Coordinates of C-alpha atoms in Angstrom, one line a residue:
Chain A
X1 CA 11.8 -1.7 31.3
X2 CA 8.9 -4.2 29.7
X3 CA 5.0 -2.8 29.6
X4 CA 3.2 -3.3 32.8
X5 CA 6.3 -2.6 34.9
X6 CA 5.4 1.1 34.9
X7 CA 3.5 1.2 38.3
X8 CA 0.5 2.6 36.8
X9 CA -2.4 1.5 38.8
X10 CA -5.3 2.5 40.5
X11 CA -7.6 4.7 37.9
X12 CA -5.2 5.0 35.5
X13 CA -5.3 2.4 31.9
X14 CA -2.9 -0.4 32.5
X15 CA 0.0 -0.8 30.1
X16 CA -1.6 -4.3 28.3
X17 CA -5.1 -1.7 27.9
X18 CA -3.0 1.2 26.4
X19 CA -1.0 -1.0 24.1
X20 CA -3.9 -2.9 22.5
X21 CA -5.4 0.8 22.1
X22 CA -2.4 2.1 20.7
X23 CA -3.7 2.2 17.0
X24 CA -7.1 3.6 17.8
X25 CA -5.2 6.2 19.6
X26 CA -2.5 7.3 17.1
X27 CA -6.0 6.8 14.2
X28 CA -7.7 9.1 16.6
X29 CA -10.4 7.0 16.9
X30 CA -10.8 7.0 20.7
X31 CA -13.4 9.2 22.2
X32 CA -11.9 12.2 24.4
X33 CA -11.5 10.5 27.6
X34 CA -10.0 7.3 26.1
X35 CA -7.7 9.5 24.3
X36 CA -6.6 11.9 27.3
X37 CA -6.1 8.2 29.5
X38 CA -4.2 6.8 27.0
X39 CA -2.2 9.9 26.2
X40 CA -1.5 10.2 30.4
X41 CA -0.2 7.2 30.6
X42 CA 2.3 7.2 27.3
X43 CA 3.6 10.5 29.0
X44 CA 4.8 9.1 32.1
X45 CA 5.3 5.0 30.9
X46 CA 8.7 4.3 29.6
X47 CA 7.9 0.9 28.4
X48 CA 4.9 1.7 26.4
X49 CA 6.3 5.1 24.9
X50 CA 9.0 3.4 22.9
X51 CA 6.0 1.5 21.3
X52 CA 4.1 4.4 20.5
X53 CA 7.1 6.6 19.3
X54 CA 8.0 3.7 16.5
X55 CA 4.6 3.3 15.4
X56 CA 3.7 6.9 15.1
X57 CA 7.1 6.7 13.4
X58 CA 5.7 4.4 10.8
X59 CA 2.5 6.5 10.6
X60 CA 4.1 9.6 10.0
X61 CA 6.2 8.4 7.3
X62 CA 3.6 6.6 5.0
X63 CA 0.9 9.7 5.6
X64 CA 3.8 11.8 4.4
X65 CA 4.2 9.5 1.5
X66 CA 4.0 11.5 -2.2
X67 CA 1.6 9.5 -4.3
X68 CA 1.2 9.5 -7.9
X69 CA -0.2 12.6 -9.5
X70 CA -3.7 12.2 -11.8
X71 CA -2.2 12.3 -15.4
X72 CA -3.9 15.1 -17.7
X73 CA -4.5 13.2 -20.5
X74 CA -6.5 10.2 -18.5
X75 CA -8.5 13.4 -16.9
X76 CA -9.2 14.6 -19.9
X77 CA -10.0 11.6 -21.2
X78 CA -12.1 10.7 -18.6
X79 CA -14.1 14.4 -18.7
X80 CA -14.7 13.7 -23.0
X81 CA -16.4 10.3 -21.9
X82 CA -18.8 11.9 -19.4
X83 CA -19.4 14.9 -21.6
X84 CA -20.7 12.1 -24.4
X85 CA -23.1 10.8 -22.0
X86 CA -26.7 11.2 -23.3
X87 CA -27.9 12.8 -19.9
Chain B
X1 CA -34.0 12.2 -9.7
X2 CA -31.7 14.2 -7.9
X3 CA -33.6 17.2 -5.8
X4 CA -32.0 20.9 -6.7
X5 CA -33.1 23.2 -4.5
X6 CA -31.1 26.2 -5.6
X7 CA -31.8 27.5 -9.3
X8 CA -28.4 28.6 -10.6
X9 CA -27.8 30.2 -13.8
X10 CA -26.1 28.0 -16.9
X11 CA -22.5 27.8 -16.5
X12 CA -22.7 29.0 -13.0
X13 CA -21.3 26.6 -9.8
X14 CA -22.7 26.5 -6.8
X15 CA -20.4 27.9 -4.0
X16 CA -20.1 25.4 -1.2
X17 CA -18.6 27.1 1.2
X18 CA -14.4 25.7 1.0
X19 CA -14.1 26.2 -2.7
X20 CA -13.3 28.8 -5.4
X21 CA -16.3 31.1 -5.6
X22 CA -18.9 31.0 -8.5
X23 CA -16.6 34.0 -10.2
X24 CA -13.4 31.7 -10.2
X25 CA -15.1 28.6 -11.0
X26 CA -15.3 27.5 -14.7
X27 CA -18.5 27.0 -16.2
X28 CA -19.9 23.1 -15.7
X29 CA -19.7 21.3 -18.4
X30 CA -21.3 17.7 -17.4
X31 CA -24.6 17.6 -17.7
X32 CA -25.5 15.8 -14.5
X33 CA -25.6 18.2 -11.4
X34 CA -23.5 18.2 -8.9
X35 CA -20.8 15.6 -10.4
X36 CA -18.4 17.9 -11.6
X37 CA -18.5 19.6 -7.5
X38 CA -18.8 16.6 -5.6
X39 CA -17.3 13.8 -7.9
X40 CA -14.6 15.4 -10.0
X41 CA -12.1 16.8 -7.3
X42 CA -11.6 13.0 -5.8
X43 CA -10.5 11.6 -9.4
X44 CA -6.9 11.8 -8.0
X45 CA -7.8 10.0 -5.1
X46 CA -9.4 7.2 -6.8
X47 CA -6.4 7.0 -9.6
X48 CA -4.4 7.1 -6.5
X49 CA -6.2 4.2 -4.9
X50 CA -6.6 2.3 -8.0
X51 CA -2.9 2.4 -8.2
X52 CA -2.6 0.5 -4.9
X53 CA -5.4 -2.0 -5.8
X54 CA -3.8 -2.5 -8.9
X55 CA -0.2 -3.1 -7.3
X56 CA 1.3 -0.3 -9.6
X57 CA -0.1 -1.2 -12.7
X58 CA -0.3 2.1 -14.5
X59 CA -2.6 0.9 -17.2
X60 CA -4.9 -0.7 -15.1
X61 CA -5.4 2.2 -12.3
X62 CA -6.4 4.1 -15.8
X63 CA -8.7 1.7 -17.0
X64 CA -10.3 1.0 -13.5
X65 CA -10.3 5.1 -13.0
X66 CA -12.2 5.6 -16.2
X67 CA -14.6 3.0 -15.9
X68 CA -15.3 4.3 -12.0
X69 CA -16.2 7.9 -13.3
X70 CA -18.3 6.5 -15.5
X71 CA -20.2 4.1 -13.4
X72 CA -20.4 7.2 -10.7
X73 CA -21.8 9.2 -13.5
X74 CA -24.5 6.7 -14.6
X75 CA -25.3 5.8 -11.0
X76 CA -25.0 9.7 -9.7
X77 CA -28.8 9.6 -9.0
X78 CA -28.4 7.3 -6.3
X79 CA -25.8 9.5 -4.6
X80 CA -27.0 11.8 -1.9
X81 CA -25.4 14.9 -1.8
X82 CA -23.7 16.1 0.6
X83 CA -22.4 12.6 1.8
X84 CA -18.6 11.1 1.3
X85 CA -18.5 11.3 -2.1
X86 CA -14.8 10.2 -1.7
X87 CA -15.5 6.5 0.3
X88 CA -18.6 6.2 -2.3
X89 CA -16.1 6.4 -5.3
X90 CA -13.6 4.2 -3.5
X91 CA -16.2 1.6 -3.4
X92 CA -17.4 1.6 -6.7
X93 CA -13.7 1.6 -8.0
X94 CA -13.0 -1.7 -5.8
X95 CA -16.1 -3.4 -6.8
X96 CA -14.9 -2.5 -10.3
X97 CA -11.6 -4.0 -9.2
X98 CA -12.6 -7.3 -7.8
X99 CA -15.2 -8.2 -11.2
X100 CA -12.3 -7.5 -13.3
X101 CA -10.2 -9.9 -11.4
X102 CA -12.8 -12.6 -11.3
X103 CA -12.7 -11.9 -15.1
X104 CA -9.2 -12.4 -15.4
X105 CA -9.4 -15.3 -12.9
X106 CA -5.5 -15.9 -12.6
X107 CA -5.4 -16.4 -9.3
X108 CA -8.2 -18.0 -6.5
X109 CA -9.8 -15.4 -4.2
X110 CA -7.8 -15.1 -0.8
X111 CA -9.0 -17.4 1.8
X112 CA -10.3 -14.5 4.4
X113 CA -11.3 -17.2 7.1
X114 CA -8.0 -17.2 9.1
X115 CA -8.1 -13.5 8.9
X116 CA -11.7 -13.1 10.7
X117 CA -10.9 -15.1 13.6
X118 CA -8.9 -12.0 15.5
X119 CA -12.0 -9.4 15.3
X120 CA -11.7 -8.0 18.6
X121 CA -8.9 -9.8 20.3
X122 CA -6.1 -7.2 19.3
X123 CA -4.7 -7.1 22.8
X124 CA -3.7 -10.9 22.7
X125 CA -1.0 -10.5 19.7
X126 CA 2.1 -11.6 21.5
X127 CA 3.6 -8.5 19.6
X128 CA 2.9 -5.9 22.5
X129 CA 4.3 -8.2 25.6
X130 CA 7.4 -8.1 24.0
X131 CA 10.3 -5.6 24.3
X132 CA 10.3 -2.1 22.1
X133 CA 10.6 -3.0 18.3
X134 CA 13.9 -3.0 16.9
X135 CA 14.9 -1.2 15.0
X136 CA 14.2 2.4 16.2
X137 CA 12.0 4.9 15.0
X138 CA 14.6 6.8 12.9
X139 CA 14.7 4.0 10.4
X140 CA 11.6 4.9 8.7
X141 CA 13.1 7.9 7.6
X142 CA 15.2 6.3 5.7
X143 CA 13.0 5.4 2.5
X144 CA 12.1 6.9 -0.4
X145 CA 8.6 7.4 -1.3
X146 CA 8.5 5.0 -4.1
X147 CA 9.9 2.3 -2.3
X148 CA 7.2 2.6 0.4
X149 CA 4.2 2.6 -2.3
X150 CA 6.5 -0.7 -3.7
X151 CA 6.1 -2.4 -0.2
X152 CA 2.4 -1.7 0.0
X153 CA 1.7 -3.1 -3.2
X154 CA 3.0 -6.6 -2.1
X155 CA 1.1 -7.0 1.0
X156 CA -1.8 -9.6 0.5
X157 CA -5.3 -7.9 -0.7
X158 CA -7.3 -7.6 2.4
X159 CA -4.5 -5.9 4.4
X160 CA -3.4 -3.6 1.6
X161 CA -6.9 -2.3 1.1
X162 CA -7.3 -1.9 4.7
X163 CA -4.0 0.1 5.1
X164 CA -4.1 1.8 2.0
X165 CA -7.2 3.4 2.9
X166 CA -6.5 4.3 6.1
X167 CA -2.5 5.5 6.1
X168 CA -2.4 6.6 2.5
X169 CA -5.9 8.3 1.8
X170 CA -7.0 9.2 5.7
X171 CA -10.5 7.2 5.6
X172 CA -11.9 6.6 9.5
X173 CA -12.4 3.1 10.6
X174 CA -16.1 3.8 9.8
X175 CA -15.8 5.0 6.1
X176 CA -13.2 2.4 5.5
X177 CA -15.7 -0.3 7.2
X178 CA -18.3 1.0 4.7
X179 CA -15.7 0.8 1.8
X180 CA -14.6 -2.7 2.1
X181 CA -18.0 -3.8 3.7
X182 CA -16.6 -5.4 6.8
X183 CA -17.3 -4.7 10.3
X184 CA -15.3 -2.0 12.1
X185 CA -13.4 -5.0 14.5
X186 CA -12.5 -6.5 11.0
X187 CA -10.7 -3.3 9.7
X188 CA -9.0 -2.6 13.3
X189 CA -7.7 -6.4 13.1
X190 CA -6.4 -5.7 9.5
X191 CA -4.9 -2.6 10.5
X192 CA -3.4 -4.0 13.1
X193 CA -1.8 -6.8 10.9
X194 CA -1.3 -5.2 7.7
X195 CA 0.6 -2.4 9.3
X196 CA 2.9 -5.1 11.1
X197 CA 3.3 -6.7 7.8
X198 CA 4.6 -3.8 6.3
X199 CA 6.6 -2.6 9.1
X200 CA 8.5 -5.9 8.6
X201 CA 8.8 -5.4 4.9
X202 CA 10.0 -2.4 4.9
X203 CA 12.7 -3.6 7.9
X204 CA 13.5 -6.6 5.5
X205 CA 13.8 -4.2 2.8
X206 CA 16.1 -1.9 4.5
X207 CA 18.1 -4.1 5.7
X208 CA 18.7 -5.5 2.4
X209 CA 19.6 -2.6 0.7
X210 CA 22.0 -1.9 3.2
X211 CA 20.4 0.8 5.0
X212 CA 20.5 -0.6 8.2
X213 CA 24.0 -1.7 8.1
X214 CA 25.5 -5.3 8.7
X215 CA 24.5 -7.0 11.8

């Protein structure tokens, strides 16, 4: 089932619109009403949902990435430099 | 000159609500008021950002972090207390990175013109008319963190910056726009393309590494 064929119409937001806003939706950058409309569409659209699910999986993975820790020696070195500033 | 509205005893730290109380914080050591409370907590975030700018080079990242905090400390008067110190520090860090790279002049500035073409035409991207992406979402769970960061580091600069600020640092579009000094439309465009590049790179990597099995 390809996007555009889910039968959504009328007041509902269309598949191309939803897909165009997918990242705004995932990034929580949509205003409340727009976010609700996208969410409702995704709840019932079998064509759009896999796109959403795929990108959401990507998002969760990257956000969960453990990044490097600040080396203690660096922190100490920076502090020492700032402490030795005159004012 | 930063305005100080509350007189605090020497060695005490103003309680900002969410953080530890006056009794628990060590006495403030730095002379410039507010720096230790508002800027220093972001040191690790700045280091992580510096690492991605420097594509994993720890020596460069350490230098960048140190330079960032020194510049920030000296310019602390210009910072408006209570606003987003992390974005401000990221901007300083990135500018330091760009200056260093110009001095090194190892490679030319990346041409940005073709990247700005799709400011608001995200919907016209071909990917959205096609069947769902292959492979499926479970494939993202096969990576270890270092592999992901490595692929992030290989992204072209403009995309790497945007993806890092959004997906690794959690900044809003508005904060990313401010940090990179670009319009929000450009932020969206770079995120869209940068993420797609990263997803493809991860897919290619996984296939070569045998995570996906043979076709």
